[in-house]
XYZ file of C-alpha atoms in Angstrom:
665
model
C -50.796 -53.739 18.151
C -50.239 -57.487 18.762
C -47.171 -58.189 20.892
C -45.863 -61.062 18.743
C -46.002 -58.962 15.579
C -44.287 -56.047 17.303
C -41.521 -58.283 18.664
C -40.950 -59.698 15.198
C -40.813 -56.219 13.745
C -38.284 -55.036 16.318
C -36.085 -58.086 15.699
C -36.117 -57.481 11.961
C -35.367 -53.800 12.459
C -32.382 -54.740 14.632
C -31.102 -56.922 11.786
C -31.779 -54.098 9.352
C -29.738 -51.743 11.532
C -26.738 -54.096 11.377
C -26.884 -54.439 7.593
C -27.300 -50.665 7.267
C -23.987 -50.244 9.107
C -22.289 -52.236 6.359
C -24.058 -50.198 3.692
C -22.950 -46.992 5.423
C -19.282 -47.671 4.673
C -20.027 -48.455 1.029
C -22.141 -45.353 0.487
C -19.587 -43.177 2.283
C -16.908 -44.417 -0.091
C -19.112 -43.676 -3.086
C -19.808 -40.151 -1.821
C -16.084 -39.521 -1.332
C -15.226 -40.757 -4.820
C -17.809 -38.502 -6.448
C -16.770 -35.536 -4.294
C -13.110 -35.979 -5.257
C -14.115 -35.983 -8.927
C -16.451 -32.994 -8.695
C -14.853 -30.703 -6.099
C -11.163 -29.671 -6.315
C -11.323 -28.407 -2.706
C -12.341 -31.769 -1.214
C -9.937 -33.688 1.076
C -10.896 -37.068 2.448
C -10.110 -37.516 6.147
C -8.295 -40.433 7.742
C -10.236 -43.247 9.400
C -11.664 -42.468 12.884
C -11.141 -38.725 12.478
C -13.650 -36.333 14.073
C -15.020 -35.688 10.566
C -15.055 -37.555 7.273
C -13.728 -34.808 5.012
C -12.705 -31.184 4.724
C -13.193 -28.441 2.151
C -10.421 -25.901 1.533
C -12.127 -22.521 1.680
C -9.261 -20.338 0.415
C -9.831 -19.950 -3.367
C -6.139 -19.196 -3.931
C -5.013 -22.473 -2.381
C -4.489 -25.364 -4.778
C -4.466 -28.859 -3.342
C -1.530 -30.944 -4.492
C -3.152 -34.178 -5.644
C -1.131 -37.350 -5.128
C -1.582 -40.842 -6.552
C -4.732 -41.295 -4.455
C -6.803 -39.733 -1.650
C -4.401 -41.048 1.022
C -1.361 -39.532 -0.687
C -3.220 -36.230 -1.001
C -4.195 -36.334 2.681
C -0.653 -36.946 3.938
C 0.801 -34.289 1.633
C -1.699 -31.780 2.976
C -1.017 -32.867 6.570
C 2.735 -32.524 6.109
C 2.722 -29.138 4.386
C -0.208 -27.400 6.115
C -0.636 -28.844 9.628
C -1.821 -25.637 11.328
C -3.302 -23.469 8.575
C -6.925 -22.645 9.403
C -8.931 -22.778 6.181
C -10.970 -25.990 6.306
C -14.744 -26.360 6.397
C -15.563 -29.744 7.969
C -17.909 -32.329 6.431
C -19.315 -35.476 8.038
C -21.414 -38.273 6.530
C -24.204 -40.168 8.273
C -26.501 -43.029 7.386
C -30.182 -42.337 7.935
C -31.741 -45.561 9.169
C -34.783 -46.712 11.125
C -35.350 -47.214 14.833
C -38.135 -48.302 17.186
C -39.388 -46.511 20.259
C -40.790 -48.159 23.371
C -44.382 -47.743 22.201
C -43.907 -49.523 18.895
C -43.486 -46.443 16.728
C -40.880 -46.245 13.979
C -38.667 -43.282 13.171
C -35.651 -42.184 11.161
C -32.439 -41.873 13.179
C -28.814 -40.914 12.677
C -26.044 -40.511 15.228
C -23.881 -37.441 15.761
C -21.654 -36.268 18.617
C -21.715 -33.101 20.656
C -18.336 -32.137 19.286
C -19.748 -32.365 15.767
C -22.727 -30.206 16.702
C -20.250 -27.474 17.625
C -17.493 -27.881 15.016
C -18.801 -29.680 11.898
C -20.178 -27.405 9.208
C -22.045 -29.717 6.812
C -23.749 -33.063 7.313
C -24.363 -35.415 4.379
C -27.244 -37.799 5.110
C -27.530 -40.905 2.937
C -29.973 -43.804 2.826
C -29.288 -47.388 1.718
C -32.774 -47.466 0.185
C -32.195 -44.606 -2.253
C -28.431 -44.129 -2.710
C -28.861 -41.959 -5.804
C -29.815 -39.062 -3.496
C -28.258 -37.415 -0.428
C -29.378 -34.663 1.937
C -26.711 -31.956 2.302
C -27.665 -30.276 5.585
C -25.856 -27.345 7.212
C -25.063 -28.581 10.715
C -26.706 -25.448 12.069
C -30.101 -27.043 11.373
C -29.400 -30.240 13.348
C -31.156 -30.015 16.710
C -29.710 -31.315 19.994
C -31.673 -34.141 21.597
C -30.604 -33.806 25.234
C -29.276 -31.184 27.673
C -25.869 -29.693 27.065
C -24.507 -30.881 30.430
C -26.105 -34.328 30.214
C -23.931 -37.373 30.957
C -25.483 -40.747 30.176
C -25.590 -43.074 33.164
C -25.802 -46.335 31.212
C -22.518 -45.813 29.381
C -20.304 -43.155 31.033
C -17.629 -43.607 28.352
C -20.022 -42.466 25.628
C -20.446 -38.897 26.773
C -20.350 -37.511 23.252
C -23.001 -39.804 21.785
C -26.025 -37.990 20.384
C -28.729 -39.885 18.512
C -30.991 -37.635 16.469
C -34.491 -39.048 16.032
C -37.004 -37.514 13.688
C -40.711 -37.485 14.657
C -42.138 -40.934 15.348
C -44.561 -42.565 12.916
C -46.916 -45.227 14.213
C -47.382 -47.557 11.239
C -50.870 -48.924 11.068
C -50.320 -51.814 8.710
C -46.665 -52.373 7.912
C -43.272 -50.715 8.212
C -42.788 -50.846 4.451
C -44.563 -47.483 4.364
C -41.529 -45.634 5.725
C -39.720 -43.531 3.079
C -35.971 -43.745 2.516
C -35.374 -40.274 4.007
C -37.011 -38.530 6.914
C -39.469 -36.142 5.244
C -38.329 -33.292 7.507
C -35.083 -33.156 5.535
C -36.434 -33.475 1.993
C -35.792 -29.766 1.440
C -32.033 -30.499 1.693
C -32.020 -33.453 -0.732
C -30.249 -33.435 -4.086
C -28.979 -36.084 -6.540
C -25.647 -37.493 -5.455
C -24.335 -36.699 -8.937
C -24.766 -32.979 -8.085
C -22.781 -33.121 -4.845
C -20.069 -30.874 -6.244
C -22.607 -28.097 -6.857
C -23.662 -28.273 -3.200
C -20.070 -27.731 -2.088
C -19.576 -24.926 -4.610
C -22.574 -23.021 -3.231
C -21.351 -23.439 0.329
C -17.803 -22.320 -0.470
C -19.042 -19.320 -2.445
C -21.128 -18.253 0.561
C -18.225 -18.706 2.996
C -15.896 -16.685 0.776
C -18.509 -13.966 0.253
C -21.452 -13.928 2.722
C -23.468 -11.741 0.332
C -23.770 -14.754 -2.004
C -26.669 -16.901 -0.737
C -26.113 -20.507 0.304
C -28.682 -22.440 -1.727
C -29.799 -25.897 -2.725
C -30.347 -25.269 -6.419
C -32.130 -28.620 -6.784
C -35.004 -27.746 -4.411
C -34.621 -23.967 -4.565
C -34.225 -23.632 -0.770
C -32.055 -20.792 0.566
C -30.185 -21.277 3.846
C -30.280 -17.877 5.520
C -29.882 -18.924 9.178
C -26.370 -20.442 9.601
C -23.938 -17.966 11.194
C -20.452 -17.374 9.741
C -18.422 -20.575 9.891
C -15.530 -21.010 12.309
C -12.947 -22.733 10.148
C -10.614 -25.536 11.244
C -7.086 -26.758 10.638
C -6.005 -30.278 9.721
C -6.832 -31.582 13.221
C -10.458 -31.764 12.120
C -9.685 -34.451 9.524
C -7.062 -36.527 11.386
C -7.355 -38.813 14.441
C -6.826 -37.332 17.876
C -3.702 -38.160 19.855
C -5.917 -39.769 22.491
C -6.979 -42.418 19.962
C -3.584 -44.083 20.274
C -4.286 -47.118 18.080
C -5.752 -45.192 15.149
C -3.274 -42.329 15.529
C -0.307 -44.707 15.338
C -1.947 -46.618 12.486
C -2.140 -43.372 10.507
C 1.637 -42.995 10.548
C 2.068 -46.675 9.702
C -0.119 -46.161 6.640
C 1.874 -43.075 5.693
C 5.190 -44.948 5.884
C 3.883 -47.828 3.777
C 2.352 -45.461 1.220
C 5.556 -43.428 0.837
C 7.676 -46.571 0.657
C 5.760 -47.944 -2.335
C 5.430 -44.537 -3.955
C 9.188 -44.002 -3.939
C 10.527 -47.548 -4.381
C 7.978 -49.661 -6.262
C 7.564 -49.448 -10.012
C 4.509 -51.665 -10.114
C 2.374 -51.059 -7.006
C 0.928 -48.225 -4.974
C -0.823 -48.224 -1.603
C -4.245 -46.643 -1.105
C -6.808 -46.471 1.684
C -9.724 -48.810 1.141
C -12.530 -46.557 2.284
C -14.377 -49.398 3.978
C -11.523 -50.264 6.324
C -13.532 -51.741 9.209
C -14.763 -54.472 6.880
C -11.849 -55.432 4.651
C -8.586 -54.083 6.014
C -6.568 -50.899 6.377
C -5.035 -50.436 2.918
C -5.141 -51.984 -0.523
C -2.309 -52.697 -2.925
C -3.066 -51.513 -6.461
C -1.310 -52.464 -9.692
C -0.201 -49.201 -11.340
C -0.542 -50.597 -14.866
C -3.905 -52.341 -14.681
C -5.381 -50.215 -11.830
C -6.677 -53.451 -10.311
C -6.500 -54.285 -6.619
C -3.888 -56.942 -5.885
C -4.478 -57.415 -2.137
C -6.210 -56.030 0.944
C -3.801 -55.581 3.842
C -4.472 -55.362 7.587
C -1.912 -53.320 9.546
C -1.007 -54.034 13.178
C 1.577 -52.220 15.257
C 3.783 -53.845 17.947
C 1.409 -56.747 18.634
C 3.878 -59.590 17.978
C 7.275 -60.759 19.152
C 9.813 -63.530 18.547
C 11.129 -65.373 21.606
C 13.565 -68.228 22.168
C 11.974 -71.646 22.586
C 12.581 -73.921 25.530
C 15.677 -76.159 25.562
C 17.107 -74.605 22.443
C 14.136 -75.553 20.279
C 14.571 -72.471 18.117
C 12.501 -69.308 17.831
C 8.775 -69.004 18.483
C 6.590 -66.349 16.883
C 3.880 -64.977 19.208
C 0.997 -62.638 18.436
C -1.885 -60.998 20.277
C -5.465 -61.916 19.432
C -6.756 -58.382 20.106
C -5.270 -54.897 20.140
C -7.203 -52.885 22.737
C -10.751 -54.221 22.611
C -10.890 -57.877 23.638
C -14.310 -58.166 21.999
C -12.824 -57.414 18.572
C -10.516 -60.205 17.490
C -7.769 -59.693 14.932
C -8.003 -63.250 13.633
C -11.777 -63.349 13.329
C -13.620 -65.513 10.812
C -15.352 -62.350 9.556
C -12.028 -60.741 8.623
C -11.639 -60.303 4.862
C -8.033 -59.161 4.453
C -5.557 -61.074 2.278
C -2.372 -60.196 4.194
C -1.521 -58.901 7.643
C 1.481 -56.599 8.103
C 2.485 -56.644 11.781
C 5.461 -55.033 13.502
C 7.336 -56.492 16.466
C 7.524 -55.188 20.018
C 11.260 -55.232 20.608
C 12.756 -55.103 17.093
C 11.968 -51.781 15.360
C 13.639 -52.907 12.122
C 11.632 -56.122 11.787
C 8.050 -56.775 10.687
C 6.128 -59.746 9.277
C 3.916 -59.925 6.198
C 1.713 -63.032 6.503
C -0.676 -64.234 3.784
C -4.042 -65.245 5.128
C -3.489 -68.888 4.202
C -0.369 -69.141 6.374
C -2.213 -68.297 9.609
C -2.600 -71.469 11.755
C -6.165 -72.717 12.043
C -5.871 -72.622 15.841
C -5.594 -68.829 15.768
C -8.972 -68.139 14.189
C -11.889 -67.024 16.335
C -10.227 -68.049 19.627
C -10.832 -65.283 22.223
C -7.505 -65.396 24.071
C -7.486 -62.577 26.601
C -3.801 -62.630 27.576
C -1.093 -61.165 25.286
C 1.072 -63.337 23.060
C -0.894 -66.571 23.516
C -1.041 -67.225 19.755
C 2.115 -69.098 18.736
C 3.771 -70.282 15.518
C 6.724 -72.625 15.643
C 7.814 -73.060 12.027
C 7.638 -71.241 8.719
C 7.236 -67.700 9.971
C 10.806 -66.720 9.043
C 9.980 -66.658 5.310
C 7.528 -63.815 5.924
C 10.016 -61.544 7.683
C 10.358 -57.985 6.350
C 13.368 -55.761 6.945
C 11.945 -52.324 7.755
C 15.344 -50.721 8.266
C 14.672 -48.711 5.090
C 11.721 -48.141 2.765
C 13.605 -49.784 -0.101
C 14.293 -53.049 1.740
C 10.718 -53.201 3.081
C 9.241 -52.882 -0.424
C 11.684 -55.460 -1.795
C 10.751 -58.028 0.859
C 7.005 -57.463 0.532
C 7.070 -57.828 -3.251
C 9.085 -61.048 -2.879
C 6.466 -62.479 -0.497
C 3.694 -61.484 -2.895
C 5.446 -63.326 -5.706
C 6.129 -66.430 -3.620
C 2.484 -66.709 -2.532
C 1.354 -66.350 -6.181
C -0.892 -63.412 -5.466
C 0.361 -61.841 -8.682
C -0.585 -64.938 -10.698
C -4.198 -64.766 -9.593
C -4.372 -67.840 -7.352
C -5.783 -65.589 -4.595
C -8.423 -63.221 -5.851
C -8.999 -59.744 -4.481
C -11.093 -56.958 -5.908
C -12.627 -53.621 -5.079
C -16.015 -53.608 -3.371
C -18.689 -53.775 -6.090
C -20.076 -50.411 -7.213
C -23.138 -49.420 -5.243
C -26.290 -48.669 -7.184
C -26.766 -47.266 -10.651
C -25.283 -44.062 -12.027
C -28.769 -43.437 -13.237
C -28.914 -39.668 -12.942
C -25.265 -38.891 -13.519
C -25.927 -37.859 -17.115
C -26.785 -34.183 -17.707
C -30.495 -33.588 -18.020
C -31.488 -37.004 -16.670
C -33.582 -36.513 -13.534
C -35.593 -39.748 -13.566
C -33.581 -42.501 -11.870
C -33.845 -45.907 -13.512
C -33.037 -47.797 -10.320
C -34.097 -51.316 -9.356
C -37.738 -51.574 -8.443
C -37.119 -52.211 -4.758
C -34.924 -49.156 -4.121
C -36.497 -46.434 -2.025
C -38.401 -49.099 -0.106
C -37.616 -50.129 3.436
C -37.587 -53.740 4.568
C -41.201 -54.927 4.051
C -42.097 -55.988 7.579
C -45.655 -57.182 7.188
C -48.070 -58.797 9.602
C -48.887 -55.911 11.933
C -52.510 -55.954 13.053
C -54.771 -52.936 13.319
C -54.373 -51.172 16.668
C -57.231 -50.299 18.911
C -58.386 -46.756 18.439
C -56.256 -44.532 20.616
C -55.472 -40.866 20.281
C -52.393 -41.054 18.007
C -50.179 -38.144 17.238
C -51.521 -35.801 14.645
C -48.740 -36.535 12.178
C -49.189 -40.285 12.558
C -52.864 -39.921 11.665
C -52.046 -37.738 8.670
C -49.422 -40.241 7.570
C -51.982 -43.057 7.615
C -54.530 -41.028 5.638
C -51.919 -40.013 3.062
C -51.158 -43.678 2.379
C -54.858 -44.410 1.893
C -55.205 -41.468 -0.501
C -52.188 -42.772 -2.442
C -53.962 -46.101 -2.822
C -56.903 -44.194 -4.287
C -54.509 -42.343 -6.637
C -53.254 -45.723 -7.843
C -56.816 -46.847 -8.581
C -57.661 -43.525 -10.274
C -54.464 -43.537 -12.352
C -53.467 -39.949 -11.513
C -51.944 -38.033 -8.623
C -49.502 -38.826 -5.823
C -49.410 -37.513 -2.248
C -46.019 -36.142 -1.159
C -44.774 -36.005 2.439
C -42.954 -32.870 3.679
C -42.739 -33.753 7.370
C -44.095 -32.309 10.549
C -41.900 -29.200 10.640
C -42.981 -27.632 7.348
C -44.737 -24.301 7.906
C -46.976 -24.521 4.815
C -48.165 -28.112 4.826
C -47.228 -31.601 5.870
C -48.617 -33.192 2.704
C -49.504 -32.098 -0.820
C -50.771 -33.764 -3.978
C -49.021 -33.567 -7.344
C -50.719 -34.222 -10.677
C -48.911 -37.112 -12.373
C -50.115 -39.799 -14.737
C -49.499 -43.354 -13.483
C -47.823 -45.554 -16.071
C -47.629 -49.357 -16.124
C -44.302 -49.366 -14.265
C -45.688 -47.046 -11.572
C -48.685 -49.290 -11.012
C -46.496 -52.392 -10.946
C -44.235 -50.744 -8.384
C -47.194 -49.937 -6.111
C -48.714 -53.379 -6.486
C -45.413 -55.021 -5.559
C -44.222 -52.793 -2.730
C -47.254 -50.802 -1.614
C -45.402 -47.493 -1.999
C -45.822 -44.533 -4.352
C -43.451 -44.693 -7.323
C -42.058 -41.232 -6.694
C -41.138 -39.237 -3.606
C -40.688 -35.504 -3.101
C -37.038 -35.576 -4.160
C -37.922 -37.128 -7.537
C -39.736 -33.970 -8.690
C -38.156 -30.740 -10.010
C -38.574 -27.646 -7.869
C -40.922 -26.011 -10.402
C -43.553 -28.734 -9.949
C -46.919 -27.396 -8.776
C -48.730 -29.124 -5.934
C -51.918 -28.582 -3.928
C -51.318 -28.485 -0.139
C -53.509 -30.876 1.854
C -54.605 -30.986 5.487
C -56.066 -34.121 7.051
C -58.446 -33.954 9.991
C -61.465 -35.703 11.520
C -65.063 -34.684 12.141
C -66.799 -35.984 15.257
C -70.548 -35.764 14.957
C -71.133 -36.957 18.491
C -69.096 -34.169 20.018
C -70.341 -31.535 17.570
C -66.732 -30.576 16.895
C -65.535 -28.440 14.094
C -62.763 -30.111 12.075
C -59.798 -29.663 14.360
C -56.380 -28.732 13.126
C -54.387 -31.924 13.438
C -51.694 -30.507 11.152
C -50.499 -28.058 13.799
C -47.581 -28.908 16.045
C -45.626 -27.127 18.757
C -43.317 -25.426 16.301
C -46.250 -24.223 14.136
C -48.043 -21.533 16.051
C -49.776 -20.156 12.988
C -53.349 -21.252 12.374
C -54.179 -22.831 9.070
C -56.034 -19.710 8.032
C -52.811 -17.731 8.266
C -50.945 -20.123 6.004
C -51.349 -20.472 2.226
C -54.678 -22.061 1.233
C -55.046 -25.827 1.323
C -57.734 -28.425 0.793
C -58.872 -29.895 4.100
C -59.881 -33.567 3.919
C -62.179 -34.290 6.820
C -62.853 -37.935 7.716
C -65.945 -39.245 9.416
C -64.655 -42.393 11.049
C -61.919 -43.690 13.325
C -58.431 -44.597 12.007
C -59.285 -48.304 11.958
C -61.895 -47.566 9.267
C -59.685 -45.556 6.928
C -59.595 -48.211 4.221
C -63.358 -48.583 4.065
C -65.130 -47.049 1.097
C -66.905 -43.958 2.361
C -67.323 -40.321 1.559
C -65.136 -37.537 2.957
C -65.568 -33.804 3.314
C -63.244 -31.684 1.152
C -63.297 -28.062 2.300
C -61.187 -25.095 1.156
C -59.258 -23.955 4.222
C -60.376 -20.371 3.732
C -64.002 -21.377 4.344
C -63.441 -22.779 7.818
C -63.587 -21.038 11.132
C -60.587 -21.006 13.417
C -59.528 -24.586 14.124
C -59.814 -26.132 17.525
C -63.157 -24.510 18.472
C -66.018 -26.780 19.467
C -68.816 -25.244 17.495
C -71.825 -26.635 15.642
C -71.269 -24.078 12.868
C -68.045 -25.258 11.283
C -67.967 -22.923 8.307
C -67.785 -19.197 7.973
C -71.037 -17.371 7.465
C -72.357 -17.712 3.949
C -70.317 -20.838 3.178
C -73.199 -23.270 3.510
C -73.445 -26.412 5.637
C -70.659 -28.939 5.978
C -72.868 -31.673 4.495
C -72.692 -29.882 1.137
C -68.933 -30.545 0.952
C -69.250 -34.335 1.088
C -67.365 -36.065 -1.754
C -67.970 -39.692 -2.631
C -65.109 -42.161 -2.421
C -64.709 -42.564 -6.196
C -64.670 -38.787 -6.763
C -62.096 -37.829 -4.121
C -58.940 -37.798 -6.272
C -60.618 -35.868 -9.104
C -61.728 -33.285 -6.513
C -58.213 -32.930 -5.087
C -56.733 -32.509 -8.576
C -59.366 -29.982 -9.687
C -57.268 -26.876 -8.778
C -54.754 -27.908 -11.463
C -57.599 -27.480 -13.968
C -58.785 -24.132 -12.636
C -61.627 -25.185 -10.335
C -62.170 -25.858 -6.636
C -65.044 -27.977 -5.325
C -67.476 -25.664 -3.493
C -71.289 -25.747 -3.243
C -73.281 -23.350 -5.400
C -73.883 -19.943 -3.869
C -71.027 -20.076 -1.383
C -68.823 -17.551 -3.141
C -66.097 -17.342 -5.758
C -62.728 -18.943 -5.215
C -59.452 -18.609 -7.139
C -58.056 -22.046 -7.937
C -54.585 -20.607 -8.560
C -54.385 -19.674 -4.856
C -54.519 -23.352 -3.972
C -51.441 -24.262 -6.027
C -47.884 -23.881 -4.755
C -44.525 -24.749 -6.281
C -42.251 -27.231 -4.558
C -39.634 -24.492 -4.278
C -41.962 -22.455 -2.059
C -42.787 -25.438 0.139
C -39.123 -26.439 0.424
C -38.267 -22.948 1.676
C -41.028 -23.264 4.258
C -39.382 -26.538 5.284
C -36.119 -24.700 6.007
C -37.982 -22.181 8.150
C -39.756 -24.975 10.013
C -36.503 -26.839 10.717
C -34.954 -23.602 12.004
C -37.927 -22.956 14.301
C -37.699 -26.475 15.705
C -33.913 -26.209 16.161
C -34.285 -22.917 18.006
C -36.890 -24.422 20.338
C -34.707 -27.456 21.105
C -31.587 -25.357 21.700
C -33.516 -23.177 24.121
C -34.970 -26.224 25.864
C -31.599 -27.940 26.337
C -29.522 -24.914 27.248
C -27.602 -24.349 24.014
C -28.835 -20.764 23.670
């Protein structure tokens, strides 16, 4: 692959990774809002906690809901600090990464502590936010030894980046799906998130009730009984001094406005790293009045020289000198900061009152930012909750925030509630959703010996192009760990919008998770035939975790190509052979077929007839030469539910192998 094109692709993927981080906070907030609406047992965790949420397992326990998620969290923390009945939930963004050889893969980051304590992982994608993968943490495989300590960054001992199998894109990275196909069996519409939690809780309360994904039909039989947690799993650790102290600062501010303000309440933002720590909401209109940044003991007031009055001083950073408080990227409207030596005094500054000399200046020493005049009007008496609320509301009025001269609003809603209505399973999302950043311009690589899955991935994209031209069919990707097949074809009719979508983005209009579990598909296997070596079609669909030969798995149609990967897009015939007619894969033998099945030349299908041949089992026939025996077309059709269950078994087999390899078992 040309170096310049690869460098450009890596640079764009680095940019994509940064923007995905921003999207992660927005999607996490959307997931939490839906979960709070759909699941009475859901409690949102505080920022920087080991997990993002908890589920109360005890069916007799009723959560006391406050004015918002933050009020509910602090009420729960105050009344039940040590009760052990929480199942822990964490949320991750599935994004893309590059390896050193130019391959692309899906990645998400966990920690070793989460591998051992978290119970459920919710994987989301910015390219299809109407769906999430709800994965029992049991199925997440470790990626390095249990006693491994990274040398490059000794402080990051808990970091664990999970990478799914690498794909080597042949033409462009726009071919990557929104989700790693290995986890499609766990996917469900985000509007059905509450049903996922209900199934999990029912299983925890009564292990005889199966834990299922009712959207795909998969049953999770492998996770052991859960070891439940107390509230420490959803609150910051004491060692995280800054966040831990900030939590109590938020609690005090929340309770102060709850008890002493008739007009406002304080809530957590949900995307705190981007906008601030809390937001002030008008109780009557339910609109956000201001975003507030909270800082603890980072300022002081000192006497000026020669009796020149008082001087206000503030730090530019809290603990990390690389992260400035007064940064041009900051989006808060007010900063509430407490003093070092006066516990009853704080300051509530509007953004516009901050001196221009403070912004984006990386002072490394404490208290180098100074303000000579005007800071006294922003003083807040924190001797009691009542006086603090009175002073803050007075400052809000004086700065005309209430009159609308400074605008603040919630983050815009993410995506379309396109499948939130009962019975609606066809998302009506924008045409570019489900599509990764279209990084074009990659040249064809020299013929190497690519991984089997990479080759299959390339062929599947070519077959999808042929489906587009034929007007029927779509090839679905189930990933390298599935024990029935990696790919299968479904019989769908392409409409004008589907064709337009393909022509614009070069991707199939529907992925696996867009089909109901009762959909029938025909499993496919992709391989190559080398005349010069007199090889039988070799089983490229096998991997280390799939020890079964293709003959031992359910029947599939084997598409056997004649030429090298660089010729895949050329118009040429291909062999289509029922898997039951082939000898054991991997043997170098001139006689490729079982006795009585004819010669391989008789199975050649012309380019224009390939899709009709692959769809024939849906109509009760399978392409075989005359005189080679009867074949039942129904045996070559499987439901998605069956294939999804095989995906669970494949993920479990891979997890077991990785745990054994890295010393976790």
